[in-house]
Coordinates of C-alpha atoms (C1' of nucleotides) in Angstrom, one line a residue:
Chain A
M1 CA 6.4 217.4 205.5
P2 CA 6.1 217.1 201.8
N3 CA 8.5 219.1 199.6
S4 CA 6.5 221.8 198.0
S5 CA 9.2 222.6 195.5
L6 CA 8.3 219.4 193.7
R7 CA 4.8 220.6 193.0
P8 CA 5.4 221.5 189.4
F9 CA 7.0 218.2 188.8
V10 CA 4.1 216.2 190.3
R11 CA 1.8 218.3 188.2
S12 CA 3.7 217.4 185.1
L13 CA 3.5 213.7 186.0
E14 CA -0.3 214.1 186.5
L15 CA -0.6 215.5 183.0
H16 CA -0.4 211.9 181.7
D17 CA -2.0 209.8 184.3
E18 CA -3.6 209.8 187.7
L19 CA -1.2 209.4 190.6
A20 CA -2.2 207.2 193.6
M21 CA -2.0 208.9 197.0
N22 CA 1.0 206.9 198.1
E23 CA 2.8 207.5 194.8
R24 CA 2.3 211.3 195.1
E25 CA 3.6 211.1 198.7
A26 CA 6.6 209.1 197.6
V27 CA 7.5 211.8 195.1
E28 CA 6.8 214.7 197.4
N29 CA 8.9 213.2 200.2
L30 CA 11.9 212.7 197.9
P31 CA 14.9 214.4 199.5
I32 CA 16.2 217.0 197.1
R33 CA 19.0 219.5 196.8
E34 CA 18.0 222.8 195.2
K35 CA 20.3 225.0 193.3
S36 CA 20.1 228.0 191.1
F37 CA 22.2 228.6 188.0
A38 CA 22.8 231.7 186.0
D39 CA 22.3 231.9 182.3
G40 CA 24.8 229.7 180.5
E41 CA 26.1 228.0 183.6
E42 CA 26.8 224.3 183.3
I43 CA 24.4 222.2 185.5
V44 CA 25.7 218.7 184.6
A45 CA 28.9 218.1 182.6
E46 CA 29.3 215.9 179.6
G47 CA 31.3 212.8 180.3
S48 CA 30.5 213.0 184.0
R49 CA 29.0 210.1 186.0
P50 CA 26.3 211.9 188.1
R51 CA 25.0 210.3 191.2
E52 CA 21.8 212.3 191.0
S53 CA 19.4 213.5 188.4
C54 CA 18.1 217.0 188.0
L55 CA 14.7 218.4 187.3
V56 CA 13.8 222.0 186.4
L57 CA 11.9 223.9 189.0
D58 CA 12.0 227.3 187.4
G59 CA 13.3 228.7 184.1
F60 CA 14.7 226.8 181.2
A61 CA 17.5 224.3 180.7
A62 CA 19.1 222.8 177.6
R63 CA 21.0 219.7 176.7
T64 CA 24.0 220.5 174.6
H65 CA 26.7 218.7 172.9
L66 CA 30.1 220.2 172.0
L67 CA 32.0 219.0 169.0
R68 CA 35.8 219.0 168.6
S69 CA 35.4 221.6 165.9
G70 CA 34.1 224.0 168.6
K71 CA 30.6 223.9 167.1
Q72 CA 27.7 223.1 169.4
Q73 CA 24.3 221.5 169.0
I74 CA 21.4 221.7 171.4
A75 CA 19.4 218.5 171.5
A76 CA 16.7 219.4 173.9
V77 CA 15.1 222.4 175.7
H78 CA 13.5 221.8 179.1
I79 CA 10.8 223.7 181.0
P80 CA 9.7 223.8 184.6
G81 CA 8.5 220.3 185.7
D82 CA 10.8 218.5 183.3
F83 CA 13.0 215.8 184.7
V84 CA 15.9 216.8 182.5
D85 CA 18.5 214.1 183.0
L86 CA 16.4 211.3 184.5
H87 CA 18.1 209.1 181.9
S88 CA 21.4 209.5 183.6
F89 CA 20.0 207.3 186.3
L90 CA 20.2 204.4 183.8
L91 CA 22.8 205.7 181.3
K92 CA 25.4 206.3 184.0
V93 CA 27.6 208.5 181.8
M94 CA 26.5 211.8 180.4
D95 CA 26.7 211.9 176.6
H96 CA 25.9 215.7 176.6
S97 CA 25.9 218.4 179.2
V98 CA 23.0 220.3 180.7
M99 CA 23.1 224.0 181.0
A100 CA 21.0 226.8 182.2
F101 CA 19.0 228.5 179.4
G102 CA 18.5 231.8 181.1
D103 CA 18.5 231.8 184.9
C104 CA 17.2 228.6 186.2
K105 CA 16.5 226.8 189.4
V106 CA 16.8 223.0 189.5
A107 CA 16.4 220.2 192.1
F108 CA 18.7 217.3 192.3
V109 CA 17.4 213.8 193.3
A110 CA 19.9 211.1 194.3
H111 CA 19.9 208.0 192.1
D112 CA 19.7 205.9 195.2
H113 CA 16.3 207.3 195.9
L114 CA 15.1 206.8 192.4
L115 CA 16.3 203.2 192.7
I116 CA 14.1 202.7 195.8
L117 CA 11.1 204.3 193.9
T118 CA 11.5 201.8 191.1
E119 CA 11.7 198.9 193.5
K120 CA 8.5 199.9 195.3
Y121 CA 6.2 201.8 192.9
P122 CA 5.8 200.1 189.5
H123 CA 3.2 202.4 188.2
L124 CA 5.1 205.5 189.3
T125 CA 8.2 203.9 187.6
R126 CA 6.2 203.6 184.4
L127 CA 5.3 207.3 184.6
L128 CA 8.9 208.3 185.0
W129 CA 9.8 206.0 182.1
L130 CA 7.0 207.7 180.2
S131 CA 8.5 211.1 180.7
T132 CA 11.8 209.9 179.1
T133 CA 9.9 208.4 176.2
I134 CA 8.1 211.7 175.6
D135 CA 11.5 213.4 175.6
A136 CA 12.5 210.9 172.9
A137 CA 9.3 211.6 170.9
I138 CA 10.2 215.3 171.0
Q139 CA 13.7 214.5 169.8
R140 CA 12.2 212.5 166.9
A141 CA 10.2 215.5 165.9
W142 CA 13.4 217.6 166.0
I143 CA 15.0 215.1 163.6
V144 CA 12.1 215.4 161.3
S145 CA 12.3 219.2 161.4
M146 CA 16.0 219.2 160.8
G147 CA 15.8 216.7 157.9
R148 CA 12.7 217.7 156.0
R149 CA 11.5 221.2 157.0
T150 CA 12.6 224.6 155.9
A151 CA 14.4 226.8 158.4
E152 CA 11.2 228.8 158.8
Q153 CA 9.1 225.7 159.4
H154 CA 11.7 224.3 161.7
F155 CA 11.7 227.3 164.0
G156 CA 7.9 227.5 163.7
H157 CA 7.5 223.9 164.7
L158 CA 9.7 224.6 167.8
V159 CA 7.5 227.5 168.7
C160 CA 4.4 225.3 168.4
E161 CA 6.1 222.7 170.6
L162 CA 7.1 225.1 173.3
F163 CA 3.7 226.8 173.1
M164 CA 1.9 223.6 173.8
R165 CA 4.3 222.4 176.5
L166 CA 4.3 225.7 178.3
K167 CA 0.5 225.9 178.0
S168 CA 0.2 222.5 179.7
V169 CA 2.0 223.8 182.8
D170 CA 0.3 227.2 182.7
L171 CA 3.3 229.2 181.7
L172 CA 1.7 231.0 178.8
K173 CA 0.8 234.7 179.2
D174 CA -2.0 235.2 176.7
H175 CA -0.5 234.1 173.4
S176 CA 3.1 234.6 174.3
F177 CA 5.9 233.2 176.4
T178 CA 9.4 234.2 177.5
F179 CA 12.2 232.5 175.6
P180 CA 15.5 233.5 177.1
A181 CA 17.7 232.7 174.1
T182 CA 20.0 234.7 171.8
Q183 CA 19.8 234.2 168.1
A184 CA 23.1 232.3 168.3
E185 CA 21.6 229.9 170.7
V186 CA 18.6 229.3 168.4
G187 CA 21.2 228.6 165.8
D188 CA 22.6 225.9 168.0
I189 CA 19.1 224.5 168.4
L190 CA 18.2 224.5 164.7
G191 CA 21.7 223.7 163.4
L192 CA 22.0 227.1 161.6
S193 CA 24.4 230.0 161.6
T194 CA 23.5 233.1 163.6
V195 CA 23.3 235.2 160.5
H196 CA 20.9 232.8 158.9
V197 CA 18.7 232.6 162.0
N198 CA 18.4 236.4 161.8
R199 CA 17.3 236.3 158.2
M200 CA 14.9 233.4 158.8
L201 CA 13.3 235.3 161.7
Q202 CA 12.7 238.3 159.4
N203 CA 10.9 236.0 156.9
L204 CA 8.8 234.6 159.7
R205 CA 7.9 238.0 161.0
A206 CA 6.7 238.8 157.5
T207 CA 4.2 235.9 157.7
G208 CA 2.5 237.5 160.7
F209 CA 2.1 234.2 162.5
V210 CA 4.9 234.6 165.1
T211 CA 7.2 237.3 166.3
W212 CA 10.1 237.0 168.7
Q213 CA 11.4 240.3 170.1
G214 CA 13.5 240.7 173.2
N215 CA 12.9 237.4 175.0
I216 CA 9.2 237.3 174.2
V217 CA 7.8 235.0 171.6
T218 CA 4.3 235.9 170.5
V219 CA 2.1 233.6 168.5
S220 CA -0.5 235.7 166.9
D221 CA -2.0 232.9 164.8
F222 CA -1.4 229.4 166.3
D223 CA -3.6 227.6 163.8
G224 CA -2.0 229.4 160.9
L225 CA 1.5 228.6 162.2
S226 CA 0.5 224.9 162.9
E227 CA -0.7 224.6 159.3
M228 CA 2.4 226.2 157.9
V229 CA 4.8 223.9 159.8
D230 CA 2.7 220.7 159.7
F231 CA 2.4 220.6 163.5
D232 CA 0.5 217.8 165.2
P233 CA 0.6 217.9 169.0
A234 CA -0.2 214.2 169.4
Y235 CA 3.4 213.3 170.1
L236 CA 3.5 215.4 173.2
N237 CA 1.1 213.0 174.9
L238 CA -0.8 215.8 176.7
F239 CA -3.6 213.6 177.8
K240 CA -4.5 211.5 180.8
E241 CA -4.6 207.8 180.3
P242 CA -3.9 204.7 182.4
R243 CA -0.2 203.7 181.8
Chain B
M1 CA 9.7 175.6 177.2
P2 CA 11.5 178.9 176.8
N3 CA 11.0 180.8 173.5
S4 CA 14.3 180.5 171.7
S5 CA 13.4 183.2 169.2
L6 CA 13.9 185.7 172.0
R7 CA 17.6 184.7 172.4
P8 CA 18.9 187.7 170.5
F9 CA 16.8 190.1 172.5
V10 CA 17.9 188.5 175.8
R11 CA 21.5 188.9 174.6
S12 CA 21.0 192.5 173.8
L13 CA 19.6 193.1 177.3
E14 CA 22.7 191.3 178.8
L15 CA 25.0 193.7 176.9
H16 CA 24.2 196.3 179.6
D17 CA 23.8 194.4 182.8
E18 CA 23.6 190.9 184.3
L19 CA 20.1 189.3 184.2
A20 CA 19.0 187.2 187.2
M21 CA 17.8 183.7 186.4
N22 CA 14.2 184.5 187.0
E23 CA 14.3 187.6 185.0
R24 CA 15.8 185.8 182.0
E25 CA 13.1 183.1 182.4
A26 CA 10.4 185.8 182.5
V27 CA 11.6 187.2 179.3
E28 CA 12.1 183.8 177.6
N29 CA 8.6 182.7 178.6
L30 CA 7.0 185.8 177.1
P31 CA 4.2 184.8 174.7
I32 CA 5.1 186.2 171.3
R33 CA 3.6 186.3 167.9
E34 CA 6.2 186.1 165.1
K35 CA 5.8 187.6 161.7
S36 CA 7.9 188.3 158.6
F37 CA 7.8 191.4 156.5
A38 CA 9.1 192.1 153.1
D39 CA 11.2 195.1 152.3
G40 CA 9.3 198.3 152.7
E41 CA 6.2 196.8 154.3
E42 CA 4.6 198.6 157.2
I43 CA 5.0 196.9 160.5
V44 CA 3.2 199.4 162.7
A45 CA 1.2 202.3 161.4
E46 CA 1.6 205.9 162.4
G47 CA -1.4 207.1 164.4
S48 CA -2.4 203.6 165.5
R49 CA -2.8 202.5 169.1
P50 CA -1.0 199.2 169.2
R51 CA -1.8 196.7 171.9
E52 CA 1.6 195.0 171.5
S53 CA 5.1 196.1 170.9
C54 CA 7.5 194.7 168.4
L55 CA 11.1 193.7 168.5
V56 CA 13.5 192.8 165.7
L57 CA 14.5 189.1 165.4
D58 CA 16.2 189.2 162.1
G59 CA 16.9 191.9 159.5
F60 CA 16.5 195.7 159.9
A61 CA 13.5 197.9 160.7
A62 CA 13.2 201.7 160.6
R63 CA 11.0 204.3 162.2
T64 CA 9.7 206.8 159.7
H65 CA 7.6 209.9 159.7
L66 CA 5.7 211.0 156.6
L67 CA 5.0 214.7 156.1
R68 CA 2.0 216.2 154.4
S69 CA 4.3 217.4 151.7
G70 CA 5.0 213.8 150.8
K71 CA 8.6 214.0 152.2
Q72 CA 9.7 211.4 154.6
Q73 CA 12.2 211.3 157.4
I74 CA 13.6 208.2 159.0
A75 CA 14.2 208.8 162.7
A76 CA 15.8 205.4 163.7
V77 CA 17.2 202.3 162.3
H78 CA 16.9 199.0 164.3
I79 CA 18.9 195.9 164.2
P80 CA 18.2 192.3 165.5
G81 CA 17.7 192.4 169.3
D82 CA 16.2 195.9 169.3
F83 CA 12.9 196.4 171.0
V84 CA 11.8 198.8 168.2
D85 CA 8.6 200.3 169.6
L86 CA 8.7 199.4 173.2
H87 CA 7.8 203.0 173.9
S88 CA 4.3 202.4 172.4
F89 CA 3.7 200.5 175.6
L90 CA 3.6 203.9 177.4
L91 CA 3.0 206.4 174.6
K92 CA -0.2 204.6 173.5
V93 CA -0.4 206.4 170.1
M94 CA 2.3 205.9 167.4
D95 CA 3.8 209.3 166.3
H96 CA 5.6 207.5 163.5
S97 CA 5.4 204.2 161.7
V98 CA 7.7 201.2 161.7
M99 CA 8.7 199.6 158.5
A100 CA 10.8 196.7 157.3
F101 CA 14.2 197.9 156.1
G102 CA 15.0 195.0 153.8
D103 CA 13.2 191.7 154.6
C104 CA 12.7 191.5 158.3
K105 CA 11.3 189.2 161.0
V106 CA 9.8 190.6 164.1
A107 CA 8.2 189.4 167.3
F108 CA 5.1 191.1 168.9
V109 CA 4.7 191.1 172.6
A110 CA 1.4 192.1 174.1
H111 CA 1.4 195.2 176.3
D112 CA -0.5 193.2 178.9
H113 CA 2.5 191.0 179.4
L114 CA 4.8 193.9 179.6
L115 CA 2.6 195.4 182.2
I116 CA 3.0 192.2 184.3
L117 CA 6.7 192.3 183.8
T118 CA 6.9 195.8 185.2
E119 CA 4.8 194.9 188.2
K120 CA 6.9 191.9 189.1
Y121 CA 10.5 192.6 188.0
P122 CA 11.8 196.1 188.9
H123 CA 15.3 195.4 187.7
L124 CA 14.2 194.0 184.4
T125 CA 11.9 197.0 184.1
R126 CA 14.9 199.3 184.5
L127 CA 16.7 197.4 181.7
L128 CA 13.8 197.7 179.4
W129 CA 13.7 201.4 180.3
L130 CA 17.4 201.6 179.6
S131 CA 16.9 200.3 176.1
T132 CA 14.6 203.2 175.3
T133 CA 17.0 205.7 176.8
I134 CA 19.8 204.3 174.6
D135 CA 17.5 204.8 171.7
A136 CA 17.1 208.3 172.8
A137 CA 20.8 208.8 173.1
I138 CA 21.2 207.6 169.5
Q139 CA 18.6 210.1 168.4
R140 CA 20.5 212.9 170.1
A141 CA 23.6 211.8 168.2
W142 CA 21.5 212.0 165.0
I143 CA 20.4 215.5 165.9
V144 CA 24.0 216.6 166.4
S145 CA 24.9 215.0 163.1
M146 CA 22.1 216.7 161.3
G147 CA 22.8 220.1 162.8
R148 CA 26.5 220.4 162.9
R149 CA 28.2 217.8 160.7
T150 CA 28.8 217.8 157.0
A151 CA 26.9 215.3 154.9
E152 CA 30.0 213.1 154.6
Q153 CA 30.6 213.2 158.4
H154 CA 26.9 212.6 159.0
F155 CA 26.9 209.4 156.9
G156 CA 30.3 208.4 158.3
H157 CA 28.9 208.8 161.8
L158 CA 25.9 206.6 161.0
V159 CA 28.3 204.0 159.7
C160 CA 30.3 204.1 162.9
E161 CA 27.2 203.8 164.9
L162 CA 25.9 200.8 163.0
F163 CA 29.3 199.2 162.9
M164 CA 29.5 199.3 166.7
R165 CA 25.9 198.2 167.3
L166 CA 26.2 195.3 164.8
K167 CA 29.5 194.3 166.3
S168 CA 28.0 194.1 169.7
V169 CA 25.5 191.5 168.5
D170 CA 28.0 189.6 166.3
L171 CA 26.6 190.8 163.0
L172 CA 29.8 192.0 161.5
K173 CA 31.5 190.0 158.8
D174 CA 35.1 191.0 159.1
H175 CA 35.0 194.8 158.6
S176 CA 31.7 194.9 156.7
F177 CA 28.0 194.5 157.2
T178 CA 25.0 194.3 155.0
F179 CA 22.9 197.5 154.8
P180 CA 19.7 196.9 152.8
A181 CA 18.9 200.4 151.8
T182 CA 18.7 202.4 148.6
Q183 CA 20.4 205.8 148.2
A184 CA 16.9 207.3 148.4
E185 CA 16.4 205.7 151.8
V186 CA 19.7 207.0 153.0
G187 CA 18.5 210.4 151.9
D188 CA 15.5 209.9 154.2
I189 CA 17.8 209.1 157.0
L190 CA 20.2 211.9 156.5
G191 CA 17.7 214.5 155.4
L192 CA 19.2 214.9 152.0
S193 CA 18.1 214.5 148.4
T194 CA 19.0 211.3 146.5
V195 CA 21.2 213.1 144.1
H196 CA 23.2 214.6 146.9
V197 CA 23.5 211.3 148.7
N198 CA 25.1 209.9 145.6
R199 CA 27.6 212.7 145.3
M200 CA 28.4 212.6 149.0
L201 CA 29.1 208.8 148.7
Q202 CA 31.6 209.4 145.9
N203 CA 33.4 211.9 148.1
L204 CA 33.4 209.4 150.9
R205 CA 34.7 206.6 148.7
A206 CA 37.6 209.0 147.7
T207 CA 38.7 209.1 151.4
G208 CA 39.2 205.4 151.4
F209 CA 37.7 205.0 154.9
V210 CA 34.3 203.5 153.9
T211 CA 32.7 202.2 150.8
W212 CA 29.1 201.1 150.2
Q213 CA 28.5 199.0 147.2
G214 CA 25.4 196.8 146.6
N215 CA 24.1 196.4 150.2
I216 CA 27.5 195.9 151.7
V217 CA 29.2 198.6 153.8
T218 CA 32.9 198.0 154.2
V219 CA 34.8 200.0 156.8
S220 CA 38.5 199.8 155.8
D221 CA 39.7 202.2 158.4
F222 CA 37.5 202.5 161.4
D223 CA 39.9 204.7 163.4
G224 CA 40.3 207.0 160.5
L225 CA 36.6 207.3 160.0
S226 CA 36.0 207.8 163.7
E227 CA 38.5 210.6 163.7
M228 CA 37.0 212.2 160.6
V229 CA 33.4 212.2 162.0
D230 CA 34.2 212.8 165.6
F231 CA 32.7 209.5 166.7
D232 CA 32.7 208.5 170.4
P233 CA 30.9 205.2 171.1
A234 CA 30.3 206.1 174.8
Y235 CA 26.7 207.0 174.1
L236 CA 25.9 203.5 172.9
N237 CA 26.4 202.2 176.5
L238 CA 28.0 199.0 175.3
F239 CA 29.2 198.0 178.7
K240 CA 27.9 196.0 181.6
E241 CA 27.1 197.8 184.8
P242 CA 24.6 197.4 187.6
R243 CA 21.5 199.5 186.7
Chain C
dC1 C1' 33.2 257.7 177.3
dG2 C1' 34.4 253.1 175.8
dG3 C1' 33.9 248.3 175.6
dC4 C1' 31.0 244.5 175.0
dG5 C1' 27.2 241.6 173.6
dC6 C1' 23.6 241.1 170.5
dG7 C1' 21.2 242.1 166.4
dT8 C1' 21.5 243.4 161.7
dT9 C1' 23.2 244.0 156.9
dG10 C1' 26.0 243.2 152.6
dA11 C1' 29.0 240.5 149.7
dT12 C1' 30.8 236.3 148.5
dT13 C1' 31.4 231.4 148.5
dA14 C1' 29.9 226.7 149.4
dC15 C1' 26.5 223.4 149.9
dT16 C1' 22.2 221.2 148.7
dG17 C1' 17.8 220.7 146.0
dT18 C1' 15.5 220.2 141.7
dC19 C1' 14.8 218.8 137.1
dA20 C1' 16.1 216.1 133.4
dA21 C1' 18.4 212.6 131.2
dA22 C1' 21.3 208.6 130.7
dC23 C1' 23.3 204.2 132.3
dG24 C1' 23.3 199.4 134.0
dG25 C1' 21.3 195.4 135.9
dT26 C1' 17.3 192.3 136.3
dG27 C1' 13.2 190.0 135.4
dT28 C1' 9.2 189.3 132.2
dG29 C1' 6.8 188.3 128.0
dG30 C1' 7.1 187.5 123.2
Chain D
dC1 C1' 17.0 184.7 122.7
dC2 C1' 15.8 189.4 122.4
dA3 C1' 13.0 193.5 123.5
dC4 C1' 11.2 195.9 127.0
dA5 C1' 10.0 197.9 131.3
dC6 C1' 11.5 198.8 135.8
dC7 C1' 14.4 200.2 139.5
dG8 C1' 18.3 202.1 141.3
dT9 C1' 22.5 204.7 140.4
dT10 C1' 24.9 208.2 138.1
dT11 C1' 25.7 212.7 135.6
dG12 C1' 24.9 217.6 134.1
dA13 C1' 22.9 222.1 134.5
dC14 C1' 20.8 225.3 137.1
dA15 C1' 18.4 227.5 141.1
dG16 C1' 17.9 228.1 145.8
dT17 C1' 19.5 227.8 150.7
dA18 C1' 22.9 228.5 154.1
dA19 C1' 27.8 229.5 155.7
dT20 C1' 31.4 232.7 156.1
dC21 C1' 33.7 237.0 156.6
dA22 C1' 33.4 241.6 157.6
dA23 C1' 31.3 245.6 159.1
dC24 C1' 27.9 248.6 161.5
dG25 C1' 24.3 250.0 164.9
dC26 C1' 22.4 250.0 169.3
dG27 C1' 21.7 249.6 174.2
dC28 C1' 23.8 248.6 178.5
dC29 C1' 27.1 248.9 182.0
dG30 C1' 31.5 249.8 184.2

DNA sequence: CGGCGCGTTGATTACTGTCAAACGGTGTGG
DNA sequence: CCACACCGTTTGACAGTAATCAACGCGCCG
């Protein structure tokens, strides 16, 4: 019996290319271990050598790196369907930790099973590989935002990114989505202090394009926001194409 | 007859895992198109749909993204042996351009041939995949530097990264390496203005750990620098292990 | 009620960008 | 050979952005 928990993941794969019947079955029959995590809980520890990779079934997860100074930087935010630390299958040692961003349910897949998949299904392997390269493209966009955009544009760009990604997996309610973060956590994403995040948000509210109040981000003018932050969704690869 | 130009690339692959004889042959027999580029020349254009991917044979290359405002951000620096835009094999559309960083020689490999490789050699495919995930790990380290390190630490961390990477492919002369960039280009890497780069470098010279004069970076105290910038080479995955 | 977490504000300091100018090396044309 | 232009580096002055420190308000929950 196929594992219905993996539906959102299969759907995410199919966002980028058609899956053959046997490929879909191979994924759906993957043995998994499900687990729920509370807000802030560590899912995978930095420095560990996981024997399984995790994907998000429900809620959000983030990849975060802690510095000796005590400061923290979040390097990625993951939504349902994302194979968060698929790269640990190849990287072996975690260079960051994965934590629950709000309450979150994940599935763990043993690396042994991934290995078998890569031996038997070349096309499926390319799609898994693709998902890690899209992650990397998102990280490049973050680098651009951090280096060359204003704080307001940086946050706005992040909102556009999440808006499009959540839309692609039907997690948008009208023009808004839930974003279970504190202002301090947004600071860890943007590389800003909590105080400055607060002031930046007030500026952004003044533009009328976005508001973020109590876990709900509302985008009242997506085109206006896109324009303001120079957002181009092409890097998200939200189209089907033979790969 | 195997293509000897690909030696540095094969060697880079072997940094992370043993290659089987037939895998090595498959790589060395890959048909390639070699081409040289002068400093600043565009190798692959943003927005294009390449039918081949390029790898660096000699010199440096950088991935760069241009904003509407005219500002520019460099998201990666590549050294000989790096498969710069391997991800375009799966991503299809370039979300950034690749340019020569100093004079640079590259080899182009047709996506068609990469496709065949992935169909026939699962283990080799994982190693190619690995190289893109290491790129992503480096990008995460950049995000951390941009968000949570001082300008001096950021540059110092970059120097440590390049030092280790160049060392792994024997491109270190004693404790120094050539770095064919202007201060303006370093600004585009770090996300700083040229003027501030200049001042940051003076501070750094004052520490005595690193100096950068006329294309040559000299690291006089790697341990001291590592300590100062909180550098941990683990993310570069410079060790052999079955993958 | 009291403590706690989160958001908000004010005051001050530190960092970084911008504008403008000067300096030094290098290559070219007269 | 010198004058000149060009490019990259360096410096100064000033403006804007962001961090830090400290405090306060507010809602939630024990």
